[in-house]
Amino acid sequence: MYSDKWLLELEDIEKDTSCLIQKIKTKQRMPKSNKSAFVKGDILYGKLRPYLNKIIVADENGYATPEIVSIRPYYDFYSPYAVISLRRSDFCEYVTRLGQGTKMPRLRREDAIMAYFPLPPLAEQKRIVAKVNQLMTLCDKLEAAQKNNEEERRRLVAAALHELKSPPQSFIKSARFVLSQFADITARPDGIKTLRQTILDMAVRGKLVSQNATDEPAEKLLKRIAAEKQKLEKTGKIKKSNSLPPIVKDDIPYAVPDSWEWARLKDVIKVRNRGLPVVHVAKLGLSSFV
């Protein structure tokens, strides 16, 4: 029953890029600890050394190490956008600052749910993800080209620069710097990492794709999410949560478009590291390995 399930460890996710390096089934791997179940569509967030940016969306059901937190949207929400938002630089700084433990810092659930979350309209979330994926593919090619010929690298630099120049809005300060130093930055081994982070930061500031006046504003999406959350609480599917302090205007890290809303992470997605079914090694049919 359990032998063909996905068994995810932190080492399977590449740092910074959040790319899945390998997918190993339960029958192929000696488990290192008990596992928590997750389902397809859950956002899987590595809370151990969270500055490594190990975050993916599950494309099938499986089990994960307790150091990977399962996060599930309450309602109509595009999980791939949440991954982008959780990888943005100000959130990385937040979790690094609040990480508990010197050698092996971990993000506490209590701190995670208090974090601010930039919420665009649902339609724009999907446009943002499509644009980020397009640019990240160029970054992948640029990294490969660094090891090959210079002419290929120049061609890819020109393509990436063209894509970054397309948004109608003015660029944020970091984007201007990257653009002004683009060729030199992408020639350095660590330059693509800087470019990737700039792309993510532009995405969550509304600087990467055009706003569409016909999009339903995020304010309405947030109200629907709140209504669904109340419904789940009334039916006993989730526990009733205490209200969080309101968003403080002076604490908002940056301005977002008028159609967006700032929310707390707990307002839009449930951090599920408590109450998850913990699957013991023997139950997975792997007791012979321990």
mmCIF file of C-alpha atoms in Angstrom:
data_model
loop_
_atom_site.group_PDB
_atom_site.id
_atom_site.type_symbol
_atom_site.label_atom_id
_atom_site.label_comp_id
_atom_site.label_asym_id
_atom_site.label_seq_id
_atom_site.Cartn_x
_atom_site.Cartn_y
_atom_site.Cartn_z
ATOM 1 C CA MET A 1 0.000 0.000 0.000
ATOM 2 C CA TYR A 2 2.769 2.444 0.925
ATOM 3 C CA SER A 3 5.643 1.047 -1.147
ATOM 4 C CA ASP A 4 5.021 3.246 -4.177
ATOM 5 C CA LYS A 5 4.497 6.562 -2.373
ATOM 6 C CA TRP A 6 6.750 9.581 -2.804
ATOM 7 C CA LEU A 7 9.092 10.032 0.170
ATOM 8 C CA LEU A 8 10.485 13.593 0.239
ATOM 9 C CA GLU A 9 13.598 14.697 2.129
ATOM 10 C CA LEU A 10 15.067 18.215 2.294
ATOM 11 C CA GLU A 11 18.096 17.071 0.297
ATOM 12 C CA ASP A 12 15.805 16.387 -2.673
ATOM 13 C CA ILE A 13 15.112 20.110 -3.165
ATOM 14 C CA GLU A 14 17.796 22.372 -4.609
ATOM 15 C CA LYS A 15 18.572 25.443 -2.529
ATOM 16 C CA ASP A 16 17.732 28.884 -3.939
ATOM 17 C CA THR A 17 16.082 27.574 -7.130
ATOM 18 C CA SER A 18 13.565 25.320 -5.309
ATOM 19 C CA CYS A 19 13.936 22.786 -8.118
ATOM 20 C CA LEU A 20 13.176 19.171 -7.296
ATOM 21 C CA ILE A 21 16.458 17.292 -7.775
ATOM 22 C CA GLN A 22 15.082 13.780 -7.419
ATOM 23 C CA LYS A 23 11.858 11.982 -6.554
ATOM 24 C CA ILE A 24 12.346 8.801 -4.542
ATOM 25 C CA LYS A 25 9.668 6.277 -3.574
ATOM 26 C CA THR A 26 9.292 4.735 -0.133
ATOM 27 C CA LYS A 27 10.596 1.347 -1.268
ATOM 28 C CA GLN A 28 13.804 2.954 -2.579
ATOM 29 C CA ARG A 29 14.911 4.936 0.461
ATOM 30 C CA MET A 30 15.955 4.192 4.010
ATOM 31 C CA PRO A 31 13.885 6.613 6.094
ATOM 32 C CA LYS A 32 15.732 8.913 8.472
ATOM 33 C CA SER A 33 12.748 9.751 10.686
ATOM 34 C CA ASN A 34 8.971 9.569 10.903
ATOM 35 C CA LYS A 35 7.109 11.202 8.053
ATOM 36 C CA SER A 36 4.084 13.480 7.704
ATOM 37 C CA ALA A 37 1.584 12.992 4.915
ATOM 38 C CA PHE A 38 0.869 15.620 2.268
ATOM 39 C CA VAL A 39 -1.434 15.718 -0.763
ATOM 40 C CA LYS A 40 -1.121 16.934 -4.321
ATOM 41 C CA GLY A 41 -1.247 20.734 -4.465
ATOM 42 C CA ASP A 42 0.186 21.306 -0.986
ATOM 43 C CA ILE A 43 3.030 23.808 -0.715
ATOM 44 C CA LEU A 44 6.009 22.065 0.899
ATOM 45 C CA TYR A 45 8.260 24.478 2.779
ATOM 46 C CA GLY A 46 11.620 23.549 4.304
ATOM 47 C CA LYS A 47 11.555 25.132 7.771
ATOM 48 C CA LEU A 48 15.069 23.920 8.649
ATOM 49 C CA ARG A 49 17.543 26.627 7.600
ATOM 50 C CA PRO A 50 14.710 28.391 5.723
ATOM 51 C CA TYR A 51 17.124 30.845 4.083
ATOM 52 C CA LEU A 52 17.991 27.989 1.693
ATOM 53 C CA ASN A 53 14.637 28.600 -0.033
ATOM 54 C CA LYS A 54 13.580 24.976 -0.382
ATOM 55 C CA ILE A 55 9.921 25.272 -1.418
ATOM 56 C CA ILE A 56 7.912 23.283 -3.961
ATOM 57 C CA VAL A 57 4.301 22.471 -4.842
ATOM 58 C CA ALA A 58 3.514 18.755 -4.511
ATOM 59 C CA ASP A 59 2.500 17.229 -7.833
ATOM 60 C CA GLU A 60 1.305 14.018 -6.151
ATOM 61 C CA ASN A 61 0.487 12.640 -2.701
ATOM 62 C CA GLY A 62 3.336 11.525 -0.495
ATOM 63 C CA TYR A 63 5.228 11.769 2.779
ATOM 64 C CA ALA A 64 7.854 14.234 3.954
ATOM 65 C CA THR A 65 10.359 14.732 6.750
ATOM 66 C CA PRO A 66 8.982 16.701 9.740
ATOM 67 C CA GLU A 67 11.361 19.515 8.715
ATOM 68 C CA ILE A 68 9.177 20.110 5.677
ATOM 69 C CA VAL A 69 5.980 22.019 6.492
ATOM 70 C CA SER A 70 2.844 21.310 4.511
ATOM 71 C CA ILE A 71 0.933 24.509 3.631
ATOM 72 C CA ARG A 72 -2.520 24.408 2.074
ATOM 73 C CA PRO A 73 -4.595 27.303 0.683
ATOM 74 C CA TYR A 74 -7.976 27.845 2.319
ATOM 75 C CA TYR A 75 -9.707 28.608 -0.945
ATOM 76 C CA ASP A 76 -9.272 29.763 -4.537
ATOM 77 C CA PHE A 77 -5.566 30.488 -4.636
ATOM 78 C CA TYR A 78 -2.705 29.711 -7.028
ATOM 79 C CA SER A 79 -0.124 27.699 -5.108
ATOM 80 C CA PRO A 80 2.801 28.362 -7.516
ATOM 81 C CA TYR A 81 2.437 32.088 -6.774
ATOM 82 C CA ALA A 82 2.694 31.364 -3.041
ATOM 83 C CA VAL A 83 6.033 29.651 -3.715
ATOM 84 C CA ILE A 84 7.287 32.802 -5.448
ATOM 85 C CA SER A 85 6.100 34.990 -2.580
ATOM 86 C CA LEU A 86 7.722 32.771 0.052
ATOM 87 C CA ARG A 87 11.025 33.044 -1.840
ATOM 88 C CA ARG A 88 11.017 36.864 -2.011
ATOM 89 C CA SER A 89 13.947 38.644 -0.372
ATOM 90 C CA ASP A 90 12.075 40.441 2.447
ATOM 91 C CA PHE A 91 10.443 37.159 3.554
ATOM 92 C CA CYS A 92 13.844 35.426 3.445
ATOM 93 C CA GLU A 93 15.229 38.199 5.643
ATOM 94 C CA TYR A 94 12.256 37.802 7.993
ATOM 95 C CA VAL A 95 12.702 34.039 8.460
ATOM 96 C CA THR A 96 16.475 34.401 8.787
ATOM 97 C CA ARG A 97 16.045 37.002 11.526
ATOM 98 C CA LEU A 98 13.498 34.931 13.444
ATOM 99 C CA GLY A 99 15.000 31.487 12.865
ATOM 100 C CA GLN A 100 15.410 29.548 16.117
ATOM 101 C CA GLY A 101 18.701 27.736 16.772
ATOM 102 C CA THR A 102 22.272 28.751 16.015
ATOM 103 C CA LYS A 103 23.567 25.768 14.061
ATOM 104 C CA MET A 104 20.275 24.460 12.678
ATOM 105 C CA PRO A 105 17.849 27.409 12.629
ATOM 106 C CA ARG A 106 14.158 26.637 12.160
ATOM 107 C CA LEU A 107 11.172 28.854 11.418
ATOM 108 C CA ARG A 108 8.529 28.617 14.137
ATOM 109 C CA ARG A 109 4.917 28.224 13.085
ATOM 110 C CA GLU A 110 3.981 31.169 15.312
ATOM 111 C CA ASP A 111 6.345 33.440 13.386
ATOM 112 C CA ALA A 112 5.365 32.082 9.974
ATOM 113 C CA ILE A 113 1.654 32.819 10.309
ATOM 114 C CA MET A 114 2.345 36.427 11.335
ATOM 115 C CA ALA A 115 4.335 37.182 8.172
ATOM 116 C CA TYR A 116 2.984 39.700 5.666
ATOM 117 C CA PHE A 117 1.875 38.321 2.291
ATOM 118 C CA PRO A 118 1.426 40.369 -0.936
ATOM 119 C CA LEU A 119 -1.771 39.097 -2.590
ATOM 120 C CA PRO A 120 -2.486 39.961 -6.250
ATOM 121 C CA PRO A 121 -5.750 39.229 -8.077
ATOM 122 C CA LEU A 122 -6.025 35.533 -8.955
ATOM 123 C CA ALA A 123 -5.694 36.119 -12.709
ATOM 124 C CA GLU A 124 -2.543 38.160 -12.157
ATOM 125 C CA GLN A 125 -1.077 35.433 -9.933
ATOM 126 C CA LYS A 126 -1.164 33.113 -12.940
ATOM 127 C CA ARG A 127 0.389 35.707 -15.267
ATOM 128 C CA ILE A 128 3.163 36.325 -12.754
ATOM 129 C CA VAL A 129 3.970 32.617 -12.466
ATOM 130 C CA ALA A 130 4.045 32.203 -16.254
ATOM 131 C CA LYS A 131 6.427 35.156 -16.611
ATOM 132 C CA VAL A 132 8.690 34.012 -13.770
ATOM 133 C CA ASN A 133 8.879 30.505 -15.246
ATOM 134 C CA GLN A 134 9.827 31.977 -18.620
ATOM 135 C CA LEU A 135 12.606 34.074 -17.107
ATOM 136 C CA MET A 136 13.870 31.266 -14.866
ATOM 137 C CA THR A 137 14.210 29.063 -17.948
ATOM 138 C CA LEU A 138 16.446 31.757 -19.448
ATOM 139 C CA CYS A 139 18.442 31.800 -16.208
ATOM 140 C CA ASP A 140 18.908 28.031 -16.476
ATOM 141 C CA LYS A 141 20.219 28.461 -20.008
ATOM 142 C CA LEU A 142 22.493 31.301 -18.924
ATOM 143 C CA GLU A 143 24.035 29.088 -16.252
ATOM 144 C CA ALA A 144 24.665 26.402 -18.829
ATOM 145 C CA ALA A 145 26.076 28.948 -21.270
ATOM 146 C CA GLN A 146 28.598 30.152 -18.690
ATOM 147 C CA LYS A 147 30.305 26.826 -19.196
ATOM 148 C CA ASN A 148 30.126 27.018 -22.975
ATOM 149 C CA ASN A 149 30.913 29.675 -25.556
ATOM 150 C CA GLU A 150 30.739 33.429 -24.983
ATOM 151 C CA GLU A 151 28.587 34.087 -28.046
ATOM 152 C CA GLU A 152 25.797 31.882 -26.710
ATOM 153 C CA ARG A 153 25.944 33.690 -23.375
ATOM 154 C CA ARG A 154 25.642 37.090 -25.071
ATOM 155 C CA ARG A 155 22.604 35.907 -27.026
ATOM 156 C CA LEU A 156 20.860 34.710 -23.866
ATOM 157 C CA VAL A 157 21.747 37.904 -21.995
ATOM 158 C CA ALA A 158 20.084 39.895 -24.779
ATOM 159 C CA ALA A 159 16.974 37.680 -24.605
ATOM 160 C CA ALA A 160 16.683 37.981 -20.812
ATOM 161 C CA LEU A 161 17.247 41.738 -20.949
ATOM 162 C CA HIS A 162 14.509 42.080 -23.552
ATOM 163 C CA GLU A 163 12.066 40.174 -21.337
ATOM 164 C CA LEU A 164 12.905 42.247 -18.267
ATOM 165 C CA LYS A 165 12.421 45.513 -20.137
ATOM 166 C CA SER A 166 8.891 44.622 -21.237
ATOM 167 C CA PRO A 167 6.861 45.645 -18.127
ATOM 168 C CA PRO A 168 5.201 49.066 -18.420
ATOM 169 C CA GLN A 169 5.898 50.038 -14.821
ATOM 170 C CA SER A 170 9.105 51.647 -13.661
ATOM 171 C CA PHE A 171 11.629 49.250 -12.164
ATOM 172 C CA ILE A 172 12.465 48.927 -8.519
ATOM 173 C CA LYS A 173 15.910 50.078 -7.443
ATOM 174 C CA SER A 174 17.469 46.623 -7.411
ATOM 175 C CA ALA A 175 16.136 45.919 -10.905
ATOM 176 C CA ARG A 176 17.690 49.116 -12.236
ATOM 177 C CA PHE A 177 21.037 48.084 -10.786
ATOM 178 C CA VAL A 178 20.829 44.631 -12.322
ATOM 179 C CA LEU A 179 19.894 46.043 -15.701
ATOM 180 C CA SER A 180 22.718 48.570 -15.650
ATOM 181 C CA GLN A 181 25.254 45.868 -14.784
ATOM 182 C CA PHE A 182 23.478 43.023 -16.572
ATOM 183 C CA ALA A 183 26.243 41.673 -18.795
ATOM 184 C CA ASP A 184 28.850 41.740 -16.030
ATOM 185 C CA ILE A 185 26.517 40.197 -13.454
ATOM 186 C CA THR A 186 25.498 37.283 -15.630
ATOM 187 C CA ALA A 187 29.130 36.558 -16.504
ATOM 188 C CA ARG A 188 29.995 35.829 -12.855
ATOM 189 C CA PRO A 189 29.334 32.389 -11.351
ATOM 190 C CA ASP A 190 27.067 33.847 -8.644
ATOM 191 C CA GLY A 191 25.466 36.412 -10.933
ATOM 192 C CA ILE A 192 22.534 34.252 -12.002
ATOM 193 C CA LYS A 193 21.507 33.882 -8.362
ATOM 194 C CA THR A 194 21.285 37.684 -8.125
ATOM 195 C CA LEU A 195 19.231 37.771 -11.305
ATOM 196 C CA ARG A 196 16.849 35.066 -10.055
ATOM 197 C CA GLN A 197 16.222 36.961 -6.821
ATOM 198 C CA THR A 198 15.615 40.205 -8.696
ATOM 199 C CA ILE A 199 13.036 38.458 -10.888
ATOM 200 C CA LEU A 200 11.216 37.140 -7.802
ATOM 201 C CA ASP A 201 11.284 40.526 -6.094
ATOM 202 C CA MET A 202 9.908 42.259 -9.179
ATOM 203 C CA ALA A 203 7.173 39.626 -9.413
ATOM 204 C CA VAL A 204 5.818 40.210 -5.887
ATOM 205 C CA ARG A 205 5.897 43.979 -6.310
ATOM 206 C CA GLY A 206 3.713 44.028 -9.412
ATOM 207 C CA LYS A 207 6.672 45.043 -11.603
ATOM 208 C CA LEU A 208 6.902 41.971 -13.827
ATOM 209 C CA VAL A 209 3.568 41.797 -15.635
ATOM 210 C CA SER A 210 0.930 44.328 -16.604
ATOM 211 C CA GLN A 211 -2.072 44.957 -14.383
ATOM 212 C CA ASN A 212 -5.434 44.283 -16.019
ATOM 213 C CA ALA A 213 -8.325 46.558 -15.092
ATOM 214 C CA THR A 214 -10.784 43.702 -15.696
ATOM 215 C CA ASP A 215 -9.188 41.474 -13.045
ATOM 216 C CA GLU A 216 -11.246 40.976 -9.914
ATOM 217 C CA PRO A 217 -9.331 42.898 -7.212
ATOM 218 C CA ALA A 218 -7.561 40.923 -4.510
ATOM 219 C CA GLU A 219 -9.833 42.548 -1.892
ATOM 220 C CA LYS A 220 -12.722 40.389 -3.140
ATOM 221 C CA LEU A 221 -10.525 37.300 -3.264
ATOM 222 C CA LEU A 222 -9.465 37.934 0.330
ATOM 223 C CA LYS A 223 -13.118 38.211 1.416
ATOM 224 C CA ARG A 224 -13.937 34.889 -0.287
ATOM 225 C CA ILE A 225 -10.971 33.260 1.430
ATOM 226 C CA ALA A 226 -12.158 34.623 4.803
ATOM 227 C CA ALA A 227 -15.686 33.314 4.158
ATOM 228 C CA GLU A 228 -14.355 29.864 3.260
ATOM 229 C CA LYS A 229 -12.174 29.855 6.359
ATOM 230 C CA GLN A 230 -15.212 30.639 8.547
ATOM 231 C CA LYS A 231 -17.144 27.852 6.819
ATOM 232 C CA LEU A 232 -14.360 25.339 7.534
ATOM 233 C CA GLU A 233 -14.276 26.461 11.168
ATOM 234 C CA LYS A 234 -18.058 26.057 11.582
ATOM 235 C CA THR A 235 -17.998 22.549 10.102
ATOM 236 C CA GLY A 236 -15.090 21.560 12.345
ATOM 237 C CA LYS A 237 -12.712 20.894 9.462
ATOM 238 C CA ILE A 238 -10.235 23.368 10.909
ATOM 239 C CA LYS A 239 -9.867 24.787 14.391
ATOM 240 C CA LYS A 240 -11.109 28.285 15.036
ATOM 241 C CA SER A 241 -8.092 30.543 15.148
ATOM 242 C CA ASN A 242 -7.485 33.653 17.156
ATOM 243 C CA SER A 243 -7.662 36.907 15.257
ATOM 244 C CA LEU A 244 -4.323 38.383 14.303
ATOM 245 C CA PRO A 245 -3.263 42.008 14.748
ATOM 246 C CA PRO A 246 -4.202 44.215 11.782
ATOM 247 C CA ILE A 247 -1.670 45.064 9.113
ATOM 248 C CA VAL A 248 0.342 48.085 10.222
ATOM 249 C CA LYS A 249 0.849 50.485 7.351
ATOM 250 C CA ASP A 250 4.274 51.588 8.572
ATOM 251 C CA ASP A 251 5.439 47.952 8.652
ATOM 252 C CA ILE A 252 4.528 47.182 5.043
ATOM 253 C CA PRO A 253 7.873 46.540 3.324
ATOM 254 C CA TYR A 254 6.945 48.049 -0.055
ATOM 255 C CA ALA A 255 4.045 49.414 -2.088
ATOM 256 C CA VAL A 256 1.996 47.120 -4.319
ATOM 257 C CA PRO A 257 -0.519 47.932 -7.101
ATOM 258 C CA ASP A 258 -3.967 49.209 -6.141
ATOM 259 C CA SER A 259 -5.648 45.929 -7.115
ATOM 260 C CA TRP A 260 -3.459 43.967 -4.649
ATOM 261 C CA GLU A 261 -3.901 43.494 -0.906
ATOM 262 C CA TRP A 262 -1.496 42.940 1.965
ATOM 263 C CA ALA A 263 -2.533 40.053 4.228
ATOM 264 C CA ARG A 264 -0.951 37.917 6.884
ATOM 265 C CA LEU A 265 0.162 34.474 5.819
ATOM 266 C CA LYS A 266 -2.419 32.903 8.149
ATOM 267 C CA ASP A 267 -5.193 34.811 6.358
ATOM 268 C CA VAL A 268 -4.705 32.953 3.081
ATOM 269 C CA ILE A 269 -3.007 29.617 3.742
ATOM 270 C CA LYS A 270 -2.939 27.095 6.578
ATOM 271 C CA VAL A 271 0.456 26.034 7.939
ATOM 272 C CA ARG A 272 -0.178 22.378 8.666
ATOM 273 C CA ASN A 273 2.794 21.253 10.770
ATOM 274 C CA ARG A 274 0.487 20.502 13.674
ATOM 275 C CA GLY A 275 -2.137 17.796 13.549
ATOM 276 C CA LEU A 276 -0.709 16.170 10.437
ATOM 277 C CA PRO A 277 -0.913 12.391 10.335
ATOM 278 C CA VAL A 278 2.552 11.181 11.257
ATOM 279 C CA VAL A 279 3.434 7.976 9.462
ATOM 280 C CA HIS A 280 5.859 5.773 11.345
ATOM 281 C CA VAL A 281 8.593 3.881 9.553
ATOM 282 C CA ALA A 282 7.049 0.471 10.270
ATOM 283 C CA LYS A 283 3.704 1.605 8.853
ATOM 284 C CA LEU A 284 5.412 2.424 5.576
ATOM 285 C CA GLY A 285 6.464 -1.164 5.270
ATOM 286 C CA LEU A 286 10.108 -0.214 5.811
ATOM 287 C CA SER A 287 10.679 -1.647 9.276
ATOM 288 C CA SER A 288 13.362 -3.972 7.916
ATOM 289 C CA PHE A 289 15.629 -0.951 7.404
ATOM 290 C CA VAL A 290 15.678 0.120 11.069
#
